[in-house]
């Protein structure tokens, strides 16, 4: 499940409340502390709470008691590729050598 998919499970309009922590997605819907997809006005369901949980007053074991419903797919950024690469460098070097040869024979 992607972050975009996870956002749909925010506990609103009868939808279940899912949260992600360290790549694992938990269903917190049945917890009275997550009523309406909001946890004590501090956290919203449908989000990755990995960073927020680091400063939570309870231990991580609390969230791990909830049913696991999936894994979070982390989006990877497409790295721009440089067109040309080594072949282009070779062409430039050959052109410079050719220019130097022409200049050498003209002078």
XYZ file of N, CA and C in Angstrom:
321
model
N 0.850 -1.171 0.000
C 0.000 0.000 0.000
C 0.899 1.239 0.000
N 0.560 2.178 -0.822
C 1.321 3.423 -0.895
C 0.792 4.418 0.146
N 1.512 5.506 0.346
C 1.040 6.557 1.254
C -0.288 7.130 0.769
N -0.445 7.220 -0.539
C -1.697 7.735 -1.101
C -2.849 6.792 -0.762
N -2.599 5.489 -0.885
C -3.627 4.503 -0.530
C -3.935 4.571 0.962
N -2.896 4.657 1.772
C -3.054 4.701 3.226
C -3.923 5.881 3.651
N -3.775 6.998 2.976
C -4.535 8.209 3.319
C -6.046 7.993 3.227
N -6.465 7.015 2.430
C -7.895 6.707 2.304
C -8.456 6.086 3.585
N -7.602 5.471 4.386
C -8.028 4.780 5.609
C -7.837 5.699 6.814
N -8.588 6.800 6.797
C -8.426 7.841 7.812
C -9.479 7.798 8.914
N -10.349 6.785 8.886
C -11.377 6.656 9.917
C -12.601 7.520 9.701
N -12.652 8.256 8.617
C -13.798 9.121 8.319
C -14.801 8.393 7.433
N -16.049 8.786 7.534
C -17.123 8.250 6.682
C -17.203 6.729 6.722
N -17.015 6.158 7.905
C -17.135 4.712 8.071
C -15.942 3.899 7.603
N -14.900 4.572 7.157
C -13.700 3.861 6.710
C -12.880 3.425 7.917
N -12.122 2.330 7.780
C -11.265 1.908 8.889
C -10.120 2.895 9.110
N -9.526 2.811 10.289
C -8.391 3.668 10.643
C -7.111 2.848 10.583
N -6.248 3.175 9.620
C -4.961 2.501 9.482
C -3.852 3.509 9.734
N -2.785 3.034 10.354
C -1.585 3.853 10.520
C -0.379 3.001 10.146
N 0.662 3.657 9.679
C 1.898 2.957 9.333
C 2.983 3.349 10.321
N 3.775 2.357 10.719
C 4.934 2.591 11.582
C 6.059 1.704 11.065
N 7.153 2.321 10.682
C 8.337 1.607 10.179
C 7.990 0.624 9.066
N 7.126 1.036 8.167
C 6.795 0.227 7.008
C 5.683 -0.782 7.206
N 5.197 -0.948 8.434
C 4.103 -1.877 8.713
C 2.824 -1.082 8.926
N 1.720 -1.571 8.353
C 0.435 -0.880 8.479
C -0.441 -1.630 9.475
N -0.950 -0.884 10.455
C -1.771 -1.453 11.526
C -3.194 -0.918 11.428
N -4.162 -1.774 11.780
C -5.569 -1.375 11.838
C -5.895 -1.009 13.285
N -6.065 0.282 13.546
C -6.343 0.762 14.901
C -7.827 1.106 15.081
N -8.651 0.665 14.142
C -10.078 1.016 14.122
C -10.827 0.653 15.392
N -10.502 -0.465 16.004
C -11.274 -0.946 17.155
C -10.852 -0.318 18.480
N -9.835 0.505 18.444
C -9.401 1.159 19.675
C -10.266 2.388 19.949
N -10.819 2.496 21.166
C -11.594 3.698 21.492
C -10.727 4.959 21.482
N -9.414 4.790 21.597
C -8.516 5.945 21.567
C -8.274 6.462 20.146
N -8.771 5.717 19.155
C -8.641 6.130 17.758
C -10.014 6.418 17.137
N -10.979 6.761 17.949
C -12.332 7.013 17.464
C -12.336 8.128 16.419
N -12.977 7.843 15.305
C -13.047 8.832 14.228
C -11.737 9.038 13.503
N -10.774 8.153 13.736
C -9.492 8.256 13.048
C -8.530 9.244 13.672
N -8.857 9.716 14.873
C -7.996 10.684 15.552
C -7.596 10.128 16.910
N -6.300 10.153 17.202
C -5.788 9.629 18.465
C -5.490 10.784 19.418
N -6.342 10.957 20.396
C -6.231 11.996 21.440
C -5.780 13.354 20.885
N -6.354 13.717 19.743
C -6.044 14.998 19.097
C -4.563 15.206 18.817
N -3.823 14.110 18.705
C -2.393 14.226 18.427
C -1.994 13.592 17.099
N -2.691 12.527 16.707
C -2.319 11.805 15.493
C -3.561 11.482 14.679
N -3.415 11.531 13.378
C -4.514 11.238 12.463
C -4.258 9.912 11.762
N -5.286 9.082 11.679
C -5.181 7.829 10.932
C -5.000 8.142 9.452
N -4.474 7.180 8.730
C -4.221 7.367 7.308
C -2.854 7.944 7.030
N -1.996 7.953 8.063
C -0.671 8.555 7.932
C 0.430 7.596 8.376
N 1.652 7.928 7.971
C 2.836 7.225 8.459
C 3.255 7.929 9.746
N 3.186 7.216 10.860
C 3.475 7.811 12.171
C 4.845 7.413 12.710
N 5.730 6.953 11.854
C 7.042 6.480 12.297
C 7.770 7.541 13.118
N 7.856 8.744 12.611
C 8.585 9.809 13.322
C 7.851 10.236 14.586
N 6.521 10.349 14.506
C 5.741 10.778 15.660
C 5.840 9.784 16.808
N 5.913 8.508 16.477
C 5.950 7.485 17.517
C 7.245 7.538 18.325
N 8.286 8.102 17.734
C 9.565 8.202 18.454
C 9.428 9.065 19.706
N 8.495 10.020 19.682
C 8.320 10.900 20.841
C 7.029 10.601 21.604
N 6.390 9.475 21.298
C 5.133 9.122 21.972
C 5.399 8.738 23.425
N 4.434 8.992 24.311
C 4.633 8.681 25.724
C 4.575 7.183 26.030
N 4.147 6.388 25.077
C 4.082 4.943 25.318
C 5.106 4.235 24.435
N 5.361 2.996 24.757
C 6.353 2.240 24.000
C 5.761 1.752 22.685
N 6.628 1.399 21.780
C 6.205 0.941 20.460
C 5.361 -0.333 20.541
N 5.556 -1.108 21.565
C 4.809 -2.360 21.720
C 3.302 -2.120 21.729
N 2.867 -0.938 22.120
C 1.433 -0.633 22.152
C 0.858 -0.699 20.737
N 1.496 -0.059 19.782
C 0.978 -0.065 18.409
C 1.096 -1.457 17.801
N 2.099 -2.213 18.219
C 2.314 -3.545 17.656
C 1.268 -4.559 18.120
N 0.408 -4.182 19.048
C -0.684 -5.063 19.486
C -1.836 -5.089 18.490
N -1.891 -4.106 17.628
C -2.983 -4.016 16.659
C -2.732 -4.946 15.476
N -3.817 -5.352 14.804
C -3.661 -6.244 13.650
C -2.858 -5.587 12.518
N -1.964 -6.355 11.940
C -1.196 -5.896 10.781
C -2.046 -6.144 9.540
N -2.185 -5.113 8.721
C -3.001 -5.247 7.515
C -2.193 -5.090 6.231
N -0.917 -4.810 6.356
C -0.106 -4.686 5.144
C 1.234 -4.043 5.397
N 1.916 -3.805 4.303
C 3.227 -3.152 4.323
C 3.136 -1.870 3.506
N 3.873 -0.873 3.957
C 3.892 0.407 3.262
C 4.945 0.361 2.171
N 4.525 0.677 0.964
C 5.455 0.755 -0.157
C 6.057 2.148 -0.159
N 7.349 2.197 -0.020
C 8.022 3.487 -0.025
C 8.267 3.910 -1.465
N 7.863 5.107 -1.792
C 8.081 5.615 -3.141
C 9.552 5.924 -3.320
N 10.060 5.511 -4.444
C 11.448 5.828 -4.753
C 11.449 6.922 -5.800
N 12.271 7.893 -5.568
C 12.350 8.993 -6.515
C 13.137 8.544 -7.734
N 12.619 8.885 -8.873
C 13.340 8.575 -10.096
C 14.509 9.540 -10.217
N 15.684 8.985 -10.305
C 16.866 9.829 -10.438
C 17.035 10.203 -11.904
N 17.265 11.472 -12.143
C 17.432 11.876 -13.536
C 18.680 11.233 -14.127
N 18.547 10.792 -15.343
C 19.693 10.193 -16.009
C 20.272 11.211 -16.967
N 21.557 11.179 -17.089
C 22.226 12.073 -18.017
C 22.296 11.378 -19.365
N 21.831 12.060 -20.347
C 21.909 11.518 -21.697
C 23.342 11.657 -22.181
N 23.778 10.698 -22.910
C 25.124 10.777 -23.470
C 26.089 9.936 -22.681
N 26.489 10.419 -21.528
C 27.419 9.683 -20.678
C 28.770 9.505 -21.342
N 29.338 8.316 -21.256
C 30.666 8.012 -21.779
C 30.765 8.214 -23.288
N 29.788 7.787 -24.082
C 29.917 8.028 -25.527
C 30.048 9.514 -25.865
N 29.326 10.365 -25.172
C 29.397 11.802 -25.442
C 30.774 12.347 -25.079
N 31.345 11.899 -23.974
C 32.682 12.335 -23.565
C 33.694 11.926 -24.625
N 33.561 10.716 -25.142
C 34.482 10.233 -26.181
C 34.405 11.104 -27.429
N 33.206 11.480 -27.817
C 33.035 12.318 -29.007
C 33.676 13.682 -28.797
N 33.485 14.264 -27.624
C 34.064 15.577 -27.323
C 35.586 15.499 -27.347
N 36.155 14.460 -26.756
C 37.618 14.302 -26.736
C 38.146 14.135 -28.159
N 37.463 13.316 -28.955
C 37.913 13.120 -30.340
C 37.834 14.426 -31.121
N 36.807 15.222 -30.887
C 36.671 16.502 -31.578
C 37.800 17.444 -31.183
N 38.150 17.475 -29.898
C 39.252 18.332 -29.448
C 40.580 17.887 -30.052
N 40.810 16.584 -30.103
C 42.045 16.063 -30.701
C 42.100 16.436 -32.179
N 40.985 16.302 -32.874
C 40.932 16.652 -34.290
C 41.223 18.134 -34.493
N 40.655 18.978 -33.651
C 40.912 20.423 -33.744
C 42.382 20.711 -33.508
N 42.990 20.067 -32.510
C 44.423 20.266 -32.235
C 45.278 19.806 -33.415
N 44.924 18.689 -34.030
C 45.676 18.209 -35.198
C 45.570 19.198 -36.355
N 44.375 19.704 -36.593
C 44.183 20.664 -37.686
C 44.991 21.925 -37.419
N 44.931 22.433 -36.197
C 45.685 23.644 -35.842
C 47.178 23.395 -35.994
N 47.657 22.224 -35.589
C 49.084 21.895 -35.661
C 49.557 21.889 -37.111
N 48.793 21.327 -38.007
C 49.218 21.251 -39.404
C 49.037 22.571 -40.142
N 48.145 23.417 -39.696
C 47.950 24.713 -40.340
C 49.078 25.655 -39.952
N 49.517 25.603 -38.733
C 50.546 26.536 -38.252
C 51.870 26.060 -38.668
